[in-house]
mmCIF file of C-alpha atoms in Angstrom:
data_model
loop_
_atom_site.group_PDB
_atom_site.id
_atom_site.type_symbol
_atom_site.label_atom_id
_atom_site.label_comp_id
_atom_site.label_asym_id
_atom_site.label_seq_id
_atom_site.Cartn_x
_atom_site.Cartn_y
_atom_site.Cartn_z
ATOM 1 C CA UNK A 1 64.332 -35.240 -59.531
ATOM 2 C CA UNK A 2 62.981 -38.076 -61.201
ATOM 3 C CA UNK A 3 64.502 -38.836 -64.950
ATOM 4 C CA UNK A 4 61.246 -38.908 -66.133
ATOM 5 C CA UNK A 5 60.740 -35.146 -65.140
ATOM 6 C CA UNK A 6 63.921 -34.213 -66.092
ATOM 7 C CA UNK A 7 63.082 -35.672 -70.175
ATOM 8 C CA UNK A 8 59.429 -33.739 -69.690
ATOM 9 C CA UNK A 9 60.905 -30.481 -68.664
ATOM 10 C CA UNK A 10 64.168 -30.830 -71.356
ATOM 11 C CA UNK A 11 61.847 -32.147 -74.055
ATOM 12 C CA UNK A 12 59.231 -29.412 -73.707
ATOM 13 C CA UNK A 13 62.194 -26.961 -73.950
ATOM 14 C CA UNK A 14 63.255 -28.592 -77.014
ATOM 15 C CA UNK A 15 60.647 -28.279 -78.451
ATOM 16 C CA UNK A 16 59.308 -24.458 -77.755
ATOM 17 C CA UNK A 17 62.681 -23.388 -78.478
ATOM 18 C CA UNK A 18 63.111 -24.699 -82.054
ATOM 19 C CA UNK A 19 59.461 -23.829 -82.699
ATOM 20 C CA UNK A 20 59.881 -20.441 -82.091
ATOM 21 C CA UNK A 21 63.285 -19.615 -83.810
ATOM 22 C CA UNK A 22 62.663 -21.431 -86.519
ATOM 23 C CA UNK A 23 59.409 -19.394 -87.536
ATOM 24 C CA UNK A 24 61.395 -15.789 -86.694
ATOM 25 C CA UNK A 25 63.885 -16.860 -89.159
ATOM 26 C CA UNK A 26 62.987 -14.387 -91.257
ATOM 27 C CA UNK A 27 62.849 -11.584 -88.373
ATOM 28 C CA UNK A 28 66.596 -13.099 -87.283
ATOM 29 C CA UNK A 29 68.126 -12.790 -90.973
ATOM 30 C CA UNK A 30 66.577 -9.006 -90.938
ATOM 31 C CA UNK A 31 68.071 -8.573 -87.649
ATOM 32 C CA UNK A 32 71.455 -10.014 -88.274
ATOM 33 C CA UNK A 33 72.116 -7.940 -91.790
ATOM 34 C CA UNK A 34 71.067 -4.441 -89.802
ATOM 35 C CA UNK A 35 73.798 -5.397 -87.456
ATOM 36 C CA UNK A 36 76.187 -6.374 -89.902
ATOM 37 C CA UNK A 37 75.715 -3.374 -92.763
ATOM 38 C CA UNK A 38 74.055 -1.034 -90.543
ATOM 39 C CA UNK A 39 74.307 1.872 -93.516
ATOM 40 C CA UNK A 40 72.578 -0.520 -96.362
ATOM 41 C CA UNK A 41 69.956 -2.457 -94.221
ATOM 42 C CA UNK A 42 68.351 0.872 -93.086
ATOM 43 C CA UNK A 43 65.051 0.013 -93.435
ATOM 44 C CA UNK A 44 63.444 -0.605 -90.083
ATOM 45 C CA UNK A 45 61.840 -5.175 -90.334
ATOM 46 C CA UNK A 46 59.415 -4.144 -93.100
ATOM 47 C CA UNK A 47 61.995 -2.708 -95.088
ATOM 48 C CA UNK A 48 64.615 -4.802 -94.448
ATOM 49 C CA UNK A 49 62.674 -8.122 -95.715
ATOM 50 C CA UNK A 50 61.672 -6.160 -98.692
ATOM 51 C CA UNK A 51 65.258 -5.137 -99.581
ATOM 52 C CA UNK A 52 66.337 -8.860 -99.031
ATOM 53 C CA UNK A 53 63.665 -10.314 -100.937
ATOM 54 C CA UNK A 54 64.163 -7.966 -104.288
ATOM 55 C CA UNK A 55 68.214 -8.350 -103.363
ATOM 56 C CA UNK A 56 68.956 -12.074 -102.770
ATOM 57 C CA UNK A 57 64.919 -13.653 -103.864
ATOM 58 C CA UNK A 58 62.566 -14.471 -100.939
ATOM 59 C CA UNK A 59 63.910 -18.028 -100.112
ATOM 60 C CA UNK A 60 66.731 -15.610 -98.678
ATOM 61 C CA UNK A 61 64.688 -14.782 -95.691
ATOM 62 C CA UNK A 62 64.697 -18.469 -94.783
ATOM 63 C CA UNK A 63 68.611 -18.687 -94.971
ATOM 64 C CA UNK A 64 70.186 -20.592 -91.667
ATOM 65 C CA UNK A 65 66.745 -22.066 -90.990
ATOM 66 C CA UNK A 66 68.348 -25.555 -90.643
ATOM 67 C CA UNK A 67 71.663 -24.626 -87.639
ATOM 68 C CA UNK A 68 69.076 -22.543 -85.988
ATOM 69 C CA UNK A 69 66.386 -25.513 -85.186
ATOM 70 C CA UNK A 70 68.968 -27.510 -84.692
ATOM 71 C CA UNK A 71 70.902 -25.432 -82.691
ATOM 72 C CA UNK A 72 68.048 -24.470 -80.379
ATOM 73 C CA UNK A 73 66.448 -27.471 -80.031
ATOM 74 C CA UNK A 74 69.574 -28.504 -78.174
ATOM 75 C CA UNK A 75 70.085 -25.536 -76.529
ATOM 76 C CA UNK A 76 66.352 -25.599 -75.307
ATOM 77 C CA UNK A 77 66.349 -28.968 -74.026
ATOM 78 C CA UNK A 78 69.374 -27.847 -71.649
ATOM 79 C CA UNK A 79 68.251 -24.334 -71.077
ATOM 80 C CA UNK A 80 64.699 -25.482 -69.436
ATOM 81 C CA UNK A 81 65.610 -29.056 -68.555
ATOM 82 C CA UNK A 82 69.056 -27.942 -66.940
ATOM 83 C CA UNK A 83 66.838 -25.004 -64.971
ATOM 84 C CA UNK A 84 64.566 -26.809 -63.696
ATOM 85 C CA UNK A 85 67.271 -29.208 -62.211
ATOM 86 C CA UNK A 86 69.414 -26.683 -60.811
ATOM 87 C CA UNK A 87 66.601 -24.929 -59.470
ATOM 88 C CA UNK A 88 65.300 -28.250 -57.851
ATOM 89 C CA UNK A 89 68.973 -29.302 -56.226
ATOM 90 C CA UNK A 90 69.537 -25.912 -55.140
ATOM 91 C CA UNK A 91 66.212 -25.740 -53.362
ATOM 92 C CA UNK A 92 66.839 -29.141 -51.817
ATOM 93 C CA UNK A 93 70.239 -28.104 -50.956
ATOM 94 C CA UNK A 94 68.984 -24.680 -49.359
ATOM 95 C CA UNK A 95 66.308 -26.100 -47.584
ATOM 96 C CA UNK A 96 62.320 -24.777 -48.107
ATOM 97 C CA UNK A 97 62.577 -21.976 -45.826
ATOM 98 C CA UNK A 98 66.271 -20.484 -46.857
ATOM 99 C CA UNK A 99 65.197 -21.433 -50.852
ATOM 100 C CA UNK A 100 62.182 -19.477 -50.575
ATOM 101 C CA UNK A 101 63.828 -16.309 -49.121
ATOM 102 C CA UNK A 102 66.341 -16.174 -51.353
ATOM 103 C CA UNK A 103 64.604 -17.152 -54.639
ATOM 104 C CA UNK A 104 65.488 -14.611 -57.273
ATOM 105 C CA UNK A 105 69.182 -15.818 -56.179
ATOM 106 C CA UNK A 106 68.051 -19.430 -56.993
ATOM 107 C CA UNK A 107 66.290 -17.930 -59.998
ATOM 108 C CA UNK A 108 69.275 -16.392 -61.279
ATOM 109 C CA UNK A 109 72.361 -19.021 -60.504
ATOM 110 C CA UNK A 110 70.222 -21.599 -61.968
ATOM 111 C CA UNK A 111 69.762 -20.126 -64.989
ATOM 112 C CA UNK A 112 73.246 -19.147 -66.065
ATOM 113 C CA UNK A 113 74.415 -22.849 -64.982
ATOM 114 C CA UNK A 114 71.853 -24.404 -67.420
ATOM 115 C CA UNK A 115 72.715 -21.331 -70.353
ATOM 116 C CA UNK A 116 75.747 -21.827 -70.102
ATOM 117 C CA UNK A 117 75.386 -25.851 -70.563
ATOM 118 C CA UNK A 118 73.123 -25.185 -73.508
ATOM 119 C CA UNK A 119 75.516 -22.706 -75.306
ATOM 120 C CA UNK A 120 78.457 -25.425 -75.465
ATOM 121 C CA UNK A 121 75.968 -27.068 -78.228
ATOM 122 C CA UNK A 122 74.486 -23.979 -79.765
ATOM 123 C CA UNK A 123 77.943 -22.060 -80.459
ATOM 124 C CA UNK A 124 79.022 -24.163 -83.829
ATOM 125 C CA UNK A 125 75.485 -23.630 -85.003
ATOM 126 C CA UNK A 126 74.874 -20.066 -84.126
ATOM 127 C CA UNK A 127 78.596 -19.569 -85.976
ATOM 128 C CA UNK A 128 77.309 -21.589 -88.897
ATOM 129 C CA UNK A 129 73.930 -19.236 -89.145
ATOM 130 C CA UNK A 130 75.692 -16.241 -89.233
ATOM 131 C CA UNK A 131 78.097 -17.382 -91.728
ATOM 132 C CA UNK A 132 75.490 -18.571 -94.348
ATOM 133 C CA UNK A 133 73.236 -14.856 -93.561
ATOM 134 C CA UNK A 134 76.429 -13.086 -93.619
ATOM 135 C CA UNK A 135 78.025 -14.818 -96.836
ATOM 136 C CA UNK A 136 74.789 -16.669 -98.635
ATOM 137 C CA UNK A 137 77.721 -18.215 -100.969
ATOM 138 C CA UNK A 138 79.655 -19.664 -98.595
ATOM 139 C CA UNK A 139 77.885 -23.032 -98.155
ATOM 140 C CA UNK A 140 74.869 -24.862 -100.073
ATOM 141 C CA UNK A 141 73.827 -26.009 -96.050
ATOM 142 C CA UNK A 142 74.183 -26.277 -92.753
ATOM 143 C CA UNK A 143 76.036 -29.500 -92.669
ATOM 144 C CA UNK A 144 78.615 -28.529 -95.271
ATOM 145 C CA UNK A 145 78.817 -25.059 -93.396
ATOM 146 C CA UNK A 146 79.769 -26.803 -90.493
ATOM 147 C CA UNK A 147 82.102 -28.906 -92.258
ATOM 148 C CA UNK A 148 84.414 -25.965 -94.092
ATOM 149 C CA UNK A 149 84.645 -24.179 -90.584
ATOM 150 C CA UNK A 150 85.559 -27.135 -89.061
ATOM 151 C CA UNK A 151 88.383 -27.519 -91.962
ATOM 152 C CA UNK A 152 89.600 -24.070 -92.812
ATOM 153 C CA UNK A 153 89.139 -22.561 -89.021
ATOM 154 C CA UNK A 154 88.938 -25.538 -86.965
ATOM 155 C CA UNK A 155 87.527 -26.316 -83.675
ATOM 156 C CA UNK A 156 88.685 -22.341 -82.703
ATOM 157 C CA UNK A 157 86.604 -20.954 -85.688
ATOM 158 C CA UNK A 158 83.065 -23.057 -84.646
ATOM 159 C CA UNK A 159 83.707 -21.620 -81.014
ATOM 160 C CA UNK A 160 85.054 -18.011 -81.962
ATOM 161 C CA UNK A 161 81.696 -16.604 -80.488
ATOM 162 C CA UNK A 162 81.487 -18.726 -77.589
ATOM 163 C CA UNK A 163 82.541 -16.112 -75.281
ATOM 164 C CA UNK A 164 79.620 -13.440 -76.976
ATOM 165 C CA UNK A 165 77.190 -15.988 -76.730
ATOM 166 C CA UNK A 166 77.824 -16.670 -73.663
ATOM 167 C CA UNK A 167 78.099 -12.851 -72.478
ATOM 168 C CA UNK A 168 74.370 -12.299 -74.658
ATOM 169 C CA UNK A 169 72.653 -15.989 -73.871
ATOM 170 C CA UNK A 170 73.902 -16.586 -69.872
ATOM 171 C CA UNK A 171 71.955 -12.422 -69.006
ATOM 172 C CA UNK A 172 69.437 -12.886 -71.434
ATOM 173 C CA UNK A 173 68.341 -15.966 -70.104
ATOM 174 C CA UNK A 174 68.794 -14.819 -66.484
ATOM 175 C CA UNK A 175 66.686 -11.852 -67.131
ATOM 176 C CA UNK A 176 64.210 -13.974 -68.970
ATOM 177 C CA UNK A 177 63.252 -16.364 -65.985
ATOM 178 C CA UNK A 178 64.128 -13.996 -63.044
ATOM 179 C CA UNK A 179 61.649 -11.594 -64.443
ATOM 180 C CA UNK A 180 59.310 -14.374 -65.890
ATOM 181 C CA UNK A 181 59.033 -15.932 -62.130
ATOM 182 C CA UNK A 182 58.348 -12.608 -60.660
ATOM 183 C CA UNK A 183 55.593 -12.009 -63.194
ATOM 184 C CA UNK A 184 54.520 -15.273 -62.585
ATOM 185 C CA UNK A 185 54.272 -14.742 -59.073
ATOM 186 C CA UNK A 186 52.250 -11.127 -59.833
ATOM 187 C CA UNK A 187 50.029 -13.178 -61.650
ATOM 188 C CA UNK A 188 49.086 -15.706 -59.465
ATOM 189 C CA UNK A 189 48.366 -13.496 -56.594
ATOM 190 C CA UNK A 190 45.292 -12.343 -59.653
ATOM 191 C CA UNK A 191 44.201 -15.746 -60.778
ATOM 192 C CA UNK A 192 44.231 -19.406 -59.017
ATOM 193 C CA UNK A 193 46.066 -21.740 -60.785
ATOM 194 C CA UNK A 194 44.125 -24.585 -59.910
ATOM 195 C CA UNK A 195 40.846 -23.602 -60.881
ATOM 196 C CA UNK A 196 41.666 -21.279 -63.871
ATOM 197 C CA UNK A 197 41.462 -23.155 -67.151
ATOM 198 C CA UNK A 198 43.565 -23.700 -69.905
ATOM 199 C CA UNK A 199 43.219 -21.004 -72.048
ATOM 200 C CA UNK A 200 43.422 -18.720 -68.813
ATOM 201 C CA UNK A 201 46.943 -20.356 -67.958
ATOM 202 C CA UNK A 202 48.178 -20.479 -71.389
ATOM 203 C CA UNK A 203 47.329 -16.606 -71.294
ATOM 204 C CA UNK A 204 48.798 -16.162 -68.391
ATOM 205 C CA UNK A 205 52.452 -17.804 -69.778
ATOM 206 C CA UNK A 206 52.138 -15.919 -72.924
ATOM 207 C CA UNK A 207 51.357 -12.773 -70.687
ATOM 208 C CA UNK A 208 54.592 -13.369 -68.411
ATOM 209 C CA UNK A 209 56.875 -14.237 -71.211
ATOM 210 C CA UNK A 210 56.403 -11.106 -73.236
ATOM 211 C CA UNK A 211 58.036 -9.515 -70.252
ATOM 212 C CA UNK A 212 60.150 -11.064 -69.835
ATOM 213 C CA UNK A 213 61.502 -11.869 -73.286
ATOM 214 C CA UNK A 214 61.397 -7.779 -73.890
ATOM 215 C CA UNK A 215 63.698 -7.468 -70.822
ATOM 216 C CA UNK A 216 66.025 -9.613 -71.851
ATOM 217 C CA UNK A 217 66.407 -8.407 -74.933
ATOM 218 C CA UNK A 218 67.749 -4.968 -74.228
ATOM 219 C CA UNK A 219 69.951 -6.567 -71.408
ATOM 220 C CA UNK A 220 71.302 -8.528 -73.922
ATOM 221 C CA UNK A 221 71.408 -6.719 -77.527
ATOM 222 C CA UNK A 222 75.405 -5.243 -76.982
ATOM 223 C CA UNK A 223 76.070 -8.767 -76.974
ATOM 224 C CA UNK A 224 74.441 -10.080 -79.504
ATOM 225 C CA UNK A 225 75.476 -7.565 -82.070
ATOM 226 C CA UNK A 226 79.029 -8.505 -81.114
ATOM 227 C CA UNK A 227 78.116 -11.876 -81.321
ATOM 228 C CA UNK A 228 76.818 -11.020 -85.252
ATOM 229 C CA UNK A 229 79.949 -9.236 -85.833
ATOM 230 C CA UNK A 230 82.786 -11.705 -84.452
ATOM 231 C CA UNK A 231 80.752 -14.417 -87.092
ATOM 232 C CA UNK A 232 80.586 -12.526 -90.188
ATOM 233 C CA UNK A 233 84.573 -13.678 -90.681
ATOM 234 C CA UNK A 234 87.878 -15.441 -90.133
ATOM 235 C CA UNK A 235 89.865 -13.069 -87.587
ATOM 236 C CA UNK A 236 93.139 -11.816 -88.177
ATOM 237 C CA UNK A 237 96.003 -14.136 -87.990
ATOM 238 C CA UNK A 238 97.250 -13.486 -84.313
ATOM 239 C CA UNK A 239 94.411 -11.647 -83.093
ATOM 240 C CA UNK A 240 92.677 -13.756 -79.845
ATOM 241 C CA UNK A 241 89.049 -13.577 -79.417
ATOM 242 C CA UNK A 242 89.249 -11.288 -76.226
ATOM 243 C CA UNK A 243 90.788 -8.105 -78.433
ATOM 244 C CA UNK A 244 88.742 -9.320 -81.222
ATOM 245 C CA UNK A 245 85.628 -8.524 -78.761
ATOM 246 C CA UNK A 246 87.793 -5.426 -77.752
ATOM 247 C CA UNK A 247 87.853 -4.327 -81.517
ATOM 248 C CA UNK A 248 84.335 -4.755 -81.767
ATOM 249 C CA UNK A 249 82.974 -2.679 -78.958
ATOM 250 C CA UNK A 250 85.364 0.127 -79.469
ATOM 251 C CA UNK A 251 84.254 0.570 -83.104
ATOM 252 C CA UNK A 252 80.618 -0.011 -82.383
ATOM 253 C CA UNK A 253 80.211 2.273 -79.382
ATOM 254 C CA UNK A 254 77.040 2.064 -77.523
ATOM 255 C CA UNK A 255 74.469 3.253 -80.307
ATOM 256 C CA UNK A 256 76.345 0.708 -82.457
ATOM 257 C CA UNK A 257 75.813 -1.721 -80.176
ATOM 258 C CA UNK A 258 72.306 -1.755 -80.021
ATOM 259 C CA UNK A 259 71.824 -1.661 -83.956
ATOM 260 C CA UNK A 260 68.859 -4.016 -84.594
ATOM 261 C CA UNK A 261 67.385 -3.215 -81.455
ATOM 262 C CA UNK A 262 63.670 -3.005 -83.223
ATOM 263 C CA UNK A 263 63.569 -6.109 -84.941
ATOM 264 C CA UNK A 264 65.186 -7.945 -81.825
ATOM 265 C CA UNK A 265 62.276 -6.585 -79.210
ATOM 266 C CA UNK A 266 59.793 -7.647 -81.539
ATOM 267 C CA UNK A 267 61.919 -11.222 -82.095
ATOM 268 C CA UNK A 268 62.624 -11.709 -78.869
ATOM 269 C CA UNK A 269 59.196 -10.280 -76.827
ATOM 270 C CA UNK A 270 56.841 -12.644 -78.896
ATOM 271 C CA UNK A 271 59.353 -15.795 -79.267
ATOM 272 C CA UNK A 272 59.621 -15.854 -75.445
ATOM 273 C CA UNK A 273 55.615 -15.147 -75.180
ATOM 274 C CA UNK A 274 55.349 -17.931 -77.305
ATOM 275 C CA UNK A 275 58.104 -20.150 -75.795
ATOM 276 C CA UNK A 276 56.071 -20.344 -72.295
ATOM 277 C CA UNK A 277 53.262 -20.717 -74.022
ATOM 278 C CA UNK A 278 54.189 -23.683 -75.744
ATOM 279 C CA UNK A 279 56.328 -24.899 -72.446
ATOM 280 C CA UNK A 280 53.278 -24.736 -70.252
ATOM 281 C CA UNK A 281 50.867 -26.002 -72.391
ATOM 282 C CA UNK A 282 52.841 -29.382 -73.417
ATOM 283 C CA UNK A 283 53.402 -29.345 -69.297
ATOM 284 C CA UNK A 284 49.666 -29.993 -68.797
ATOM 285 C CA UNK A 285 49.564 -31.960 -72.037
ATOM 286 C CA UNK A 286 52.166 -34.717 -70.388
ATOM 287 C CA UNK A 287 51.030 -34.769 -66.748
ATOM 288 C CA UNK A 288 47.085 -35.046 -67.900
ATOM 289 C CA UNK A 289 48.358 -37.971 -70.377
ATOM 290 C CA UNK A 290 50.595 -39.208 -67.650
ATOM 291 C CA UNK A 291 47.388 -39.616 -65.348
ATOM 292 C CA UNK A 292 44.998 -40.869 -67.816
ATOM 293 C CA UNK A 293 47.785 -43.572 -68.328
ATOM 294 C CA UNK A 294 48.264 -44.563 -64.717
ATOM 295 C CA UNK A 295 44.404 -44.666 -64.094
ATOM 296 C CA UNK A 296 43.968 -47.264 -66.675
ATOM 297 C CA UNK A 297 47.042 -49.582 -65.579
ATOM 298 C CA UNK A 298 45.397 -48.947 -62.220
ATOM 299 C CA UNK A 299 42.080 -49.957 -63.386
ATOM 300 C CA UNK A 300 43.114 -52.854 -65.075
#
């Protein structure tokens, strides 16, 4: 793979995935106080925002908006860049024929290699979200969020969820392209891709991506709510992150565990609708700009 494929793929990740988070901001802060105070956030989304916005004033509903594009924008440039070059090595590696007949296992390796690349930069940011939705006093930003962890918790509090993330992120994002390819697949049996126009394509990776982004959010919701709850605070003194988990899950119990479930299908469903939307679309955006550009130094 070229470099200059890898920085279009890795950009255009980038960029869909800090799009899209950072609008649901709102929809994430919702989520993540259901999971956290289950009994006072109650609501259903509507509700939620409402309480939030007569609680803490609507700039509230905007809180962690900076660690979350940042985060993601990082974590999106590995997540599709990383994919795309793990799925291209392992094809090469596998050969055409042996690739092809064993694709969803292509689908699925490469995936959790390039998730699990990308979480090693979200983690401190993810922690730092939670921590400013959880405790809106704790920090006037992201950077000085990042800053006091780093001081009072050190290295171990930043990564404290690494091993949620990794255990909601690494399925969710397997789910999301093994079932996103399949669709894919489905829907190009329907429609030609080389002949079908934009809008039809775009339509066609917004189609696909709701999908697959509501699959992979009840794979990965257990996670994610653990993932809420391991943030929300320092841990014991003593207690490791693997009983901390343990802790967690026993007190949650599966309904627990998927607390927030509405406001995460209807997060997750459209952001990954709108994530291959976006991806494709600045896809065709480069290589068409790409060709214009080499006709004319060819012309010249």
């Amino acid at each position: 793979m070229k470099l200059s494929e890898l920085a279009r793929y890795a950009f255009s990740g980038a960029i869909c995935c800090a799009f899209t988070h950072a609008i649901l901001t709102p929809v994430d802060v919702v989520k993540t106080r259901v999971q956290l105070e289950p009994v006072k956030y109650n609501r259903g989304l509507t509700g939620g925002m409402r309480q939030i916005v007569a609680n803490d004033g609507a700039a509230a509903l905007l809180t962690g908006f900076g660690p979350t594009v940042t985060g993601y924008f990082l974590q999106g440039a590995f997540k599709f860049g990383g994919y795309e070059f793990f799925k291209r090595k392992t094809n090469d590696w596998l050969g055409p024929e042996k690739a092809a007949a064993n694709r969803n296992a292509v689908y699925l390796t490469s995936s959790a290699a390039a998730e699990f690349l990308g979480d090693i930069l979200l983690c401190p940011f993810e922690a730092a979200r939670i921590r400013l939705v959880s405790q809106p006093t704790f920090a006037p930003n992201m950077l000085s969020a990042l800053g006091k962890m780093a001081r009072y918790e050190g290295t171990a509090g930043l990564y404290s969820g690494f091993t949620p993330i990794v255990l909601k992120q690494v399925p969710y994002t397997m789910a999301t392209f093994v079932v996103y390819e399949k669709a894919l697949e489905a829907a190009y049996s329907w429609v030609n891709k080389e002949t079908a126009s934009n809008t039809t394509l775009s339509g066609v990776n917004l189609g696909c991506g709701l999908i697959a982004g509501m699959a992979a959010a009840i794979v990965s919701q257990p996670a994610d709510t653990v993932l809420s709850k391991i943030n929300k605070e320092k841990g014991r003194p003593g207690e490791g992150t693997g009983r901390r988990i343990f802790n967690i899950i026993s007190q949650l119990g599966l309904r627990g565990s998927y607390a927030g479930i509405g406001p995460r299908l209807v997060m997750v469903g459209g952001m990954t609708a709108v994530q291959f939307g976006i991806y494709g679309h600045i896809q065709r955006v480069w290589v068409s700009c790409y060709k214009c550009t080499w006709n004319l130094v060819t012309d010249f």
